[in-house]
PDB file of C-alpha atoms and ligand atoms in Angstrom:
ATOM      1  CA  MET P   1     -24.799 111.888-149.824  1.00 49.00           C
ATOM      2  CA  PRO P   2     -27.906 110.679-147.855  1.00 60.00           C
ATOM      3  CA  ASP P   3     -29.588 107.579-149.291  1.00 69.00           C
ATOM      4  CA  THR P   4     -32.568 109.308-150.927  1.00 80.00           C
ATOM      5  CA  PRO P   5     -34.305 107.833-154.006  1.00 76.00           C
ATOM      6  CA  GLN P   6     -32.418 110.449-156.021  1.00 81.00           C
ATOM      7  CA  SER P   7     -29.012 109.460-154.640  1.00 84.00           C
ATOM      8  CA  LYS P   8     -29.879 105.800-155.382  1.00 84.00           C
ATOM      9  CA  LEU P   9     -30.542 106.747-159.013  1.00 87.00           C
ATOM     10  CA  ILE P  10     -27.222 108.613-159.189  1.00 91.00           C
ATOM     11  CA  LYS P  11     -25.429 105.551-157.764  1.00 87.00           C
ATOM     12  CA  ALA P  12     -27.176 103.284-160.278  1.00 85.00           C
ATOM     13  CA  LYS P  13     -26.144 105.508-163.216  1.00 89.00           C
ATOM     14  CA  GLN P  14     -22.591 105.598-161.850  1.00 88.00           C
ATOM     15  CA  ALA P  15     -22.581 101.771-161.744  1.00 86.00           C
ATOM     16  CA  TRP P  16     -23.850 101.580-165.366  1.00 85.00           C
ATOM     17  CA  ALA P  17     -20.997 103.882-166.377  1.00 90.00           C
ATOM     18  CA  ALA P  18     -18.501 101.580-164.655  1.00 86.00           C
ATOM     19  CA  ALA P  19     -20.030  98.569-166.446  1.00 84.00           C
ATOM     20  CA  GLY P  20     -20.021 100.280-169.868  1.00 84.00           C
ATOM     21  CA  ARG P  21     -23.758  99.678-170.202  1.00 79.00           C
ATOM     22  CA  LEU P  22     -25.461 100.669-173.495  1.00 82.00           C
ATOM     23  CA  ILE P  23     -22.272 100.702-175.591  1.00 87.00           C
ATOM     24  CA  THR P  24     -22.974  99.004-178.912  1.00 88.00           C
ATOM     25  CA  GLY P  25     -19.401  98.950-180.229  1.00 85.00           C
ATOM     26  CA  LYS P  26     -20.587 100.156-183.643  1.00 85.00           C
ATOM     27  CA  PRO P  27     -19.259 103.712-184.042  1.00 86.00           C
ATOM     28  CA  ASP P  28     -20.744 105.763-186.894  1.00 82.00           C
ATOM     29  CA  THR P  29     -17.831 108.083-187.575  1.00 80.00           C
ATOM     30  CA  GLU P  30     -19.146 108.931-191.070  1.00 75.00           C
ATOM     31  CA  HIS P  31     -22.635 109.897-189.749  1.00 82.00           C
ATOM     32  CA  ALA P  32     -24.137 107.551-192.330  1.00 79.00           C
ATOM     33  CA  GLU P  33     -27.366 107.505-190.298  1.00 88.00           C
ATOM     34  CA  ARG P  34     -28.989 110.500-188.711  1.00 94.00           C
ATOM     35  CA  LEU P  35     -29.477 108.540-185.471  1.00 97.00           C
ATOM     36  CA  PRO P  36     -26.172 107.868-183.644  1.00 98.00           C
ATOM     37  CA  PRO P  37     -25.380 104.234-182.727  1.00 97.00           C
ATOM     38  CA  GLY P  38     -27.345 102.818-179.800  1.00 97.00           C
ATOM     39  CA  GLN P  39     -29.912 105.656-179.815  1.00 98.00           C
ATOM     40  CA  ARG P  40     -33.679 105.512-180.426  1.00 98.00           C
ATOM     41  CA  LEU P  41     -35.818 108.360-181.644  1.00 98.00           C
ATOM     42  CA  VAL P  42     -38.403 109.978-179.383  1.00 98.00           C
ATOM     43  CA  THR P  43     -40.917 112.706-180.214  1.00 97.00           C
ATOM     44  CA  ASN P  44     -41.632 113.692-176.615  1.00 98.00           C
ATOM     45  CA  TRP P  45     -38.905 115.355-174.549  1.00 98.00           C
ATOM     46  CA  PRO P  46     -37.837 113.438-171.428  1.00 98.00           C
ATOM     47  CA  VAL P  47     -36.709 115.391-168.349  1.00 98.00           C
ATOM     48  CA  LEU P  48     -33.440 114.377-166.689  1.00 97.00           C
ATOM     49  CA  ASP P  49     -31.652 116.111-163.852  1.00 97.00           C
ATOM     50  CA  LEU P  50     -30.655 115.627-160.228  1.00 96.00           C
ATOM     51  CA  GLY P  51     -34.249 116.049-159.042  1.00 95.00           C
ATOM     52  CA  VAL P  52     -33.825 119.667-157.941  1.00 96.00           C
ATOM     53  CA  GLN P  53     -35.359 122.068-160.455  1.00 98.00           C
ATOM     54  CA  PRO P  54     -34.491 125.552-159.220  1.00 98.00           C
ATOM     55  CA  ALA P  55     -37.067 128.287-159.796  1.00 98.00           C
ATOM     56  CA  VAL P  56     -34.989 131.295-160.838  1.00 97.00           C
ATOM     57  CA  SER P  57     -37.104 134.390-161.487  1.00 98.00           C
ATOM     58  CA  LEU P  58     -36.074 136.715-164.292  1.00 98.00           C
ATOM     59  CA  ALA P  59     -35.656 139.480-161.688  1.00 98.00           C
ATOM     60  CA  ASP P  60     -33.105 137.423-159.737  1.00 98.00           C
ATOM     61  CA  TRP P  61     -31.432 135.734-162.683  1.00 98.00           C
ATOM     62  CA  GLU P  62     -27.749 136.484-163.336  1.00 98.00           C
ATOM     63  CA  LEU P  63     -25.161 134.847-165.557  1.00 99.00           C
ATOM     64  CA  THR P  64     -21.462 135.362-164.816  1.00 99.00           C
ATOM     65  CA  ILE P  65     -18.693 134.618-167.305  1.00 98.00           C
ATOM     66  CA  ASP P  66     -15.286 134.732-165.664  1.00 99.00           C
ATOM     67  CA  GLY P  67     -11.919 133.043-165.245  1.00 99.00           C
ATOM     68  CA  ALA P  68      -9.197 133.287-167.899  1.00 99.00           C
ATOM     69  CA  VAL P  69     -10.820 136.169-169.796  1.00 99.00           C
ATOM     70  CA  ALA P  70      -9.834 139.788-170.417  1.00 99.00           C
ATOM     71  CA  GLN P  71     -13.366 141.126-169.755  1.00 98.00           C
ATOM     72  CA  PRO P  72     -15.291 139.112-167.160  1.00 98.00           C
ATOM     73  CA  LEU P  73     -18.955 140.064-167.108  1.00 98.00           C
ATOM     74  CA  THR P  74     -22.264 139.462-165.397  1.00 98.00           C
ATOM     75  CA  TRP P  75     -25.478 139.749-167.361  1.00 98.00           C
ATOM     76  CA  ARG P  76     -28.841 140.344-165.779  1.00 98.00           C
ATOM     77  CA  TRP P  77     -31.862 139.327-167.908  1.00 98.00           C
ATOM     78  CA  PRO P  78     -32.260 142.626-169.850  1.00 98.00           C
ATOM     79  CA  ASP P  79     -28.483 142.637-170.567  1.00 98.00           C
ATOM     80  CA  PHE P  80     -28.748 139.119-171.919  1.00 98.00           C
ATOM     81  CA  LEU P  81     -31.730 139.980-174.139  1.00 98.00           C
ATOM     82  CA  ALA P  82     -29.850 143.020-175.477  1.00 98.00           C
ATOM     83  CA  GLN P  83     -27.246 140.716-177.072  1.00 98.00           C
ATOM     84  CA  PRO P  84     -27.712 139.687-180.737  1.00 98.00           C
ATOM     85  CA  GLN P  85     -30.141 136.776-180.900  1.00 98.00           C
ATOM     86  CA  ILE P  86     -29.802 133.763-183.168  1.00 98.00           C
ATOM     87  CA  GLN P  87     -31.908 130.726-184.032  1.00 98.00           C
ATOM     88  CA  SER P  88     -30.544 127.288-184.716  1.00 97.00           C
ATOM     89  CA  VAL P  89     -32.035 123.849-185.317  1.00 98.00           C
ATOM     90  CA  SER P  90     -30.292 120.789-183.928  1.00 98.00           C
ATOM     91  CA  ASP P  91     -30.814 117.181-182.861  1.00 98.00           C
ATOM     92  CA  ILE P  92     -30.249 116.233-179.225  1.00 98.00           C
ATOM     93  CA  HIS P  93     -28.857 112.911-178.014  1.00 98.00           C
ATOM     94  CA  CYS P  94     -29.054 111.728-174.412  1.00 98.00           C
ATOM     95  CA  VAL P  95     -26.635 109.113-173.101  1.00 97.00           C
ATOM     96  CA  THR P  96     -29.677 107.229-171.718  1.00 96.00           C
ATOM     97  CA  GLN P  97     -30.343 106.337-175.376  1.00 97.00           C
ATOM     98  CA  TRP P  98     -33.001 108.742-176.635  1.00 98.00           C
ATOM     99  CA  SER P  99     -32.553 111.292-179.395  1.00 98.00           C
ATOM    100  CA  ARG P 100     -34.924 114.067-180.468  1.00 98.00           C
ATOM    101  CA  PHE P 101     -34.636 115.607-183.923  1.00 98.00           C
ATOM    102  CA  ASP P 102     -35.152 119.180-185.178  1.00 98.00           C
ATOM    103  CA  ASN P 103     -35.156 121.247-181.994  1.00 98.00           C
ATOM    104  CA  LEU P 104     -35.507 124.964-182.736  1.00 98.00           C
ATOM    105  CA  TRP P 105     -33.478 127.014-180.274  1.00 98.00           C
ATOM    106  CA  GLN P 106     -33.314 130.767-179.815  1.00 98.00           C
ATOM    107  CA  GLY P 107     -30.765 132.678-177.799  1.00 98.00           C
ATOM    108  CA  VAL P 108     -27.215 134.005-177.878  1.00 98.00           C
ATOM    109  CA  SER P 109     -24.404 132.184-179.633  1.00 98.00           C
ATOM    110  CA  THR P 110     -21.418 131.061-177.586  1.00 98.00           C
ATOM    111  CA  GLN P 111     -19.222 132.675-180.263  1.00 98.00           C
ATOM    112  CA  HIS P 112     -20.792 136.063-179.514  1.00 98.00           C
ATOM    113  CA  LEU P 113     -20.325 135.525-175.787  1.00 98.00           C
ATOM    114  CA  LEU P 114     -16.642 134.652-176.281  1.00 98.00           C
ATOM    115  CA  ALA P 115     -16.121 137.774-178.387  1.00 98.00           C
ATOM    116  CA  GLN P 116     -17.427 139.856-175.447  1.00 98.00           C
ATOM    117  CA  VAL P 117     -15.262 138.298-172.712  1.00 98.00           C
ATOM    118  CA  GLN P 118     -12.114 137.690-174.832  1.00 98.00           C
ATOM    119  CA  PRO P 119     -10.469 134.496-173.529  1.00 98.00           C
ATOM    120  CA  LEU P 120      -6.816 134.990-172.559  1.00 98.00           C
ATOM    121  CA  PRO P 121      -3.999 133.171-174.373  1.00 98.00           C
ATOM    122  CA  GLY P 122      -3.850 129.604-173.059  1.00 98.00           C
ATOM    123  CA  ALA P 123      -7.555 129.409-172.170  1.00 98.00           C
ATOM    124  CA  ALA P 124      -8.693 125.960-173.323  1.00 98.00           C
ATOM    125  CA  HIS P 125     -11.536 124.677-171.112  1.00 99.00           C
ATOM    126  CA  VAL P 126     -14.992 125.809-170.075  1.00 99.00           C
ATOM    127  CA  ILE P 127     -16.787 124.699-166.915  1.00 99.00           C
ATOM    128  CA  LEU P 128     -20.552 125.246-166.893  1.00 99.00           C
ATOM    129  CA  HIS P 129     -22.293 125.680-163.548  1.00 99.00           C
ATOM    130  CA  GLY P 130     -26.043 125.410-162.940  1.00 98.00           C
ATOM    131  CA  TYR P 131     -28.207 127.001-160.235  1.00 98.00           C
ATOM    132  CA  ASP P 132     -28.824 123.463-158.900  1.00 98.00           C
ATOM    133  CA  GLY P 133     -25.113 122.862-158.202  1.00 98.00           C
ATOM    134  CA  TYR P 134     -24.659 120.659-161.301  1.00 98.00           C
ATOM    135  CA  SER P 135     -21.618 121.226-163.498  1.00 98.00           C
ATOM    136  CA  SER P 136     -20.104 119.917-166.714  1.00 98.00           C
ATOM    137  CA  ASN P 137     -16.925 120.621-168.682  1.00 98.00           C
ATOM    138  CA  VAL P 138     -16.194 121.083-172.388  1.00 98.00           C
ATOM    139  CA  THR P 139     -13.170 122.246-174.310  1.00 98.00           C
ATOM    140  CA  LEU P 140     -13.199 125.880-175.393  1.00 98.00           C
ATOM    141  CA  GLU P 141     -13.105 124.652-178.991  1.00 98.00           C
ATOM    142  CA  ASN P 142     -16.275 122.593-178.542  1.00 98.00           C
ATOM    143  CA  PHE P 143     -17.985 125.338-176.542  1.00 98.00           C
ATOM    144  CA  ALA P 144     -17.417 127.635-179.536  1.00 98.00           C
ATOM    145  CA  GLY P 145     -19.018 125.122-181.944  1.00 97.00           C
ATOM    146  CA  GLU P 146     -21.168 126.392-184.810  1.00 92.00           C
ATOM    147  CA  ASP P 147     -24.627 125.625-183.345  1.00 96.00           C
ATOM    148  CA  CYS P 148     -23.781 126.131-179.663  1.00 98.00           C
ATOM    149  CA  LEU P 149     -25.902 128.695-177.890  1.00 98.00           C
ATOM    150  CA  LEU P 150     -27.318 129.955-174.616  1.00 99.00           C
ATOM    151  CA  ALA P 151     -30.969 129.111-175.252  1.00 99.00           C
ATOM    152  CA  HIS P 152     -33.997 130.837-173.744  1.00 98.00           C
ATOM    153  CA  SER P 153     -36.551 129.341-176.160  1.00 98.00           C
ATOM    154  CA  HIS P 154     -37.338 125.955-177.650  1.00 98.00           C
ATOM    155  CA  ASP P 155     -39.748 125.395-180.549  1.00 98.00           C
ATOM    156  CA  ASP P 156     -40.963 129.011-180.315  1.00 97.00           C
ATOM    157  CA  ALA P 157     -41.856 128.905-176.610  1.00 98.00           C
ATOM    158  CA  SER P 158     -39.897 130.156-173.614  1.00 98.00           C
ATOM    159  CA  LEU P 159     -37.860 127.318-172.182  1.00 98.00           C
ATOM    160  CA  ASN P 160     -39.833 125.957-169.236  1.00 98.00           C
ATOM    161  CA  ARG P 161     -38.326 125.353-165.842  1.00 98.00           C
ATOM    162  CA  VAL P 162     -38.042 121.564-166.079  1.00 98.00           C
ATOM    163  CA  HIS P 163     -35.915 121.880-169.228  1.00 98.00           C
ATOM    164  CA  GLY P 164     -33.637 124.505-167.691  1.00 98.00           C
ATOM    165  CA  GLY P 165     -35.411 127.852-168.091  1.00 98.00           C
ATOM    166  CA  PRO P 166     -34.792 130.731-167.935  1.00 98.00           C
ATOM    167  CA  LEU P 167     -31.564 129.769-169.712  1.00 98.00           C
ATOM    168  CA  ARG P 168     -29.641 126.640-170.590  1.00 98.00           C
ATOM    169  CA  LEU P 169     -26.652 125.845-172.698  1.00 99.00           C
ATOM    170  CA  ILE P 170     -27.014 123.768-175.879  1.00 98.00           C
ATOM    171  CA  ILE P 171     -23.956 121.881-177.164  1.00 98.00           C
ATOM    172  CA  PRO P 172     -25.601 119.786-179.893  1.00 98.00           C
ATOM    173  CA  GLN P 173     -22.487 117.892-180.990  1.00 98.00           C
ATOM    174  CA  TYR P 174     -22.244 116.122-177.598  1.00 98.00           C
ATOM    175  CA  TYR P 175     -24.533 114.015-175.448  1.00 98.00           C
ATOM    176  CA  LEU P 176     -27.004 116.202-173.612  1.00 98.00           C
ATOM    177  CA  TRP P 177     -25.402 115.901-170.171  1.00 98.00           C
ATOM    178  CA  LYS P 178     -22.963 118.653-171.326  1.00 98.00           C
ATOM    179  CA  SER P 179     -25.890 121.011-172.014  1.00 98.00           C
ATOM    180  CA  VAL P 180     -26.226 122.504-168.559  1.00 99.00           C
ATOM    181  CA  LYS P 181     -29.712 123.644-167.500  1.00 98.00           C
ATOM    182  CA  TRP P 182     -30.395 126.711-165.261  1.00 98.00           C
ATOM    183  CA  LEU P 183     -27.066 128.144-166.334  1.00 99.00           C
ATOM    184  CA  LYS P 184     -25.504 130.400-163.692  1.00 98.00           C
ATOM    185  CA  ARG P 185     -21.776 130.656-164.362  1.00 99.00           C
ATOM    186  CA  ILE P 186     -19.449 130.003-167.288  1.00 99.00           C
ATOM    187  CA  GLU P 187     -15.905 129.573-166.053  1.00 99.00           C
ATOM    188  CA  ILE P 188     -13.121 129.748-168.631  1.00 99.00           C
ATOM    189  CA  ARG P 189      -9.869 128.074-167.635  1.00 98.00           C
ATOM    190  CA  ARG P 190      -6.462 126.965-168.803  1.00 98.00           C
ATOM    191  CA  ASP P 191      -6.802 123.578-167.092  1.00 98.00           C
ATOM    192  CA  ASP P 192      -9.727 121.157-167.206  1.00 98.00           C
ATOM    193  CA  ALA P 193     -12.043 120.379-164.272  1.00 98.00           C
ATOM    194  CA  PRO P 194     -14.360 117.370-164.769  1.00 98.00           C
ATOM    195  CA  GLY P 195     -18.001 118.040-163.852  1.00 98.00           C
ATOM    196  CA  PHE P 196     -20.722 116.159-161.956  1.00 98.00           C
ATOM    197  CA  TRP P 197     -21.091 113.147-164.273  1.00 98.00           C
ATOM    198  CA  GLU P 198     -17.524 113.276-165.575  1.00 98.00           C
ATOM    199  CA  VAL P 199     -16.206 112.468-162.078  1.00 98.00           C
ATOM    200  CA  ARG P 200     -18.800 109.671-161.813  1.00 98.00           C
ATOM    201  CA  GLY P 201     -17.581 107.649-164.778  1.00 98.00           C
ATOM    202  CA  TYR P 202     -19.004 109.487-167.785  1.00 98.00           C
ATOM    203  CA  HIS P 203     -16.655 110.251-170.662  1.00 98.00           C
ATOM    204  CA  ASN P 204     -14.749 113.528-170.454  1.00 98.00           C
ATOM    205  CA  GLU P 205     -15.932 114.433-173.970  1.00 98.00           C
ATOM    206  CA  GLY P 206     -19.211 112.840-175.098  1.00 98.00           C
ATOM    207  CA  ASP P 207     -19.367 112.471-178.878  1.00 98.00           C
ATOM    208  CA  PRO P 208     -22.499 110.394-179.646  1.00 98.00           C
ATOM    209  CA  TRP P 209     -21.143 109.268-183.047  1.00 97.00           C
ATOM    210  CA  THR P 210     -18.230 107.392-181.472  1.00 97.00           C
ATOM    211  CA  GLU P 211     -20.248 106.482-178.355  1.00 97.00           C
ATOM    212  CA  GLN P 212     -18.124 108.398-175.884  1.00 98.00           C
ATOM    213  CA  ARG P 213     -20.595 107.445-173.162  1.00 98.00           C
ATOM    214  CA  TYR P 214     -18.301 106.354-170.335  1.00 97.00           C
ATOM    215  CA  ASN P 215     -14.593 106.475-169.708  1.00 92.00           C
TER     216      ASN P 215
HETATM  217  N1  LIG Z   7     -28.219 122.135-164.237  1.00 90.81           N
HETATM  218  C1  LIG Z   7     -28.340 120.879-164.705  1.00 90.81           C
HETATM  219  N2  LIG Z   7     -28.182 120.672-166.027  1.00 90.81           N
HETATM  220  C2  LIG Z   7     -28.291 119.431-166.531  1.00 90.81           C
HETATM  221  C3  LIG Z   7     -28.549 118.320-165.692  1.00 90.81           C
HETATM  222  C4  LIG Z   7     -28.716 118.573-164.305  1.00 90.81           C
HETATM  223  O1  LIG Z   7     -28.958 117.660-163.475  1.00 90.81           O
HETATM  224  N3  LIG Z   7     -28.618 119.864-163.846  1.00 90.81           N
HETATM  225  N4  LIG Z   7     -28.638 117.059-166.238  1.00 90.81           N
HETATM  226  C5  LIG Z   7     -27.995 116.849-167.534  1.00 90.81           C
HETATM  227  C6  LIG Z   7     -28.398 115.603-168.120  1.00 90.81           C
HETATM  228  S1  LIG Z   7     -27.676 114.189-167.491  1.00 90.81           S
HETATM  229  C7  LIG Z   7     -29.249 115.545-169.196  1.00 90.81           C
HETATM  230  S2  LIG Z   7     -29.541 114.087-169.995  1.00 90.81           S
HETATM  231  C8  LIG Z   7     -29.921 116.770-169.726  1.00 90.81           C
HETATM  232  C9  LIG Z   7     -31.409 116.574-169.779  1.00 90.81           C
HETATM  233  O2  LIG Z   7     -32.045 117.717-170.281  1.00 90.81           O
HETATM  234  P1  LIG Z   7     -33.624 117.702-170.372  1.00 90.81           P
HETATM  235  O3  LIG Z   7     -34.171 117.428-168.987  1.00 90.81           O
HETATM  236  O4  LIG Z   7     -34.031 119.038-170.880  1.00 90.81           O
HETATM  237  O5  LIG Z   7     -33.996 116.606-171.336  1.00 90.81           O
HETATM  238  O6  LIG Z   7     -29.627 117.911-168.927  1.00 90.81           O
HETATM  239  C10 LIG Z   7     -28.303 117.991-168.506  1.00 90.81           C
HETATM  240  N5  LIG Z   7     -28.131 119.275-167.865  1.00 90.81           N
HETATM  241 MO1  LIG Z   8     -28.269 112.409-168.873  1.00 90.81          MO
END
C-alpha cells in the first residue's frame, strides 16, 4: 500500500489492535448499563471508512447474494424496494469508543433475504463486500439476528453517501465495523474468511459487551 495519509491511519489502527488499546477489562455480560464498557455516548454521528466513499447511483446499484445458497440472486434498486420493508431501532457501538443510541433504520431484514436465497446445509458464514473494496465477516447465525437489516434509511431520511448509502448492512449486536457500508455483495459460505479489519488484528466476532475489540 502506498504511504498516503489514509494508509498511515490504517497502520496506526492496526498497531492499536496489536497493543490491545482501549480495552478496559471490565466486561458487562449482563448488560447492566446501556452503554457497553469503554464506550462514550455521542449525539452526532462520526464517519469512519477507508477514505474512499463510492458514489453509486440508484440506476447502477446492484446487490448480489451468492455462494452456498439454493437461489442466488441479484437485486437492482426497484427489486430491492419491492421486498417487504421493516423498521427497527438500535444502538450502534464503534470500536473507536463512541456509541449512538436509538437509531431508526428502515430496509429489508436479513431474515427475509435468507428466506429468498435459501442457504444450503452446512452454510455457516457470511462475507459482506462493499463497493469500496472493504469487507467484513459474520457468522450466519449473527447475520440472521433479530434487528439485522439492509438499511436504506436512517432517522426517516435516505441514508447519505458518507454513511453508506444507497444501502448498508446493520448488525447492531456487534461493533460497527461489521456493518458494511455501500453494500455490493453478500457471500454465504461454509468456511469463514476474515475481512479487512479482521486480518489486521480486529476480533473475528466483535461483541461490545465483552469487549471483543482485538484478537
Ligand atoms: N464499505 C465500508 N463499510 C464500512 C467501513 C468501510 O471502510 N467501508 N468501515 C467500517 C467501520 S471501521 C466503521 S466504524 C463503520 C462506520 O460507519 P459510519 O461512518 O456510518 O459511522 O463502518 C464500517 N463499514
Ligand atoms: Mo471502525
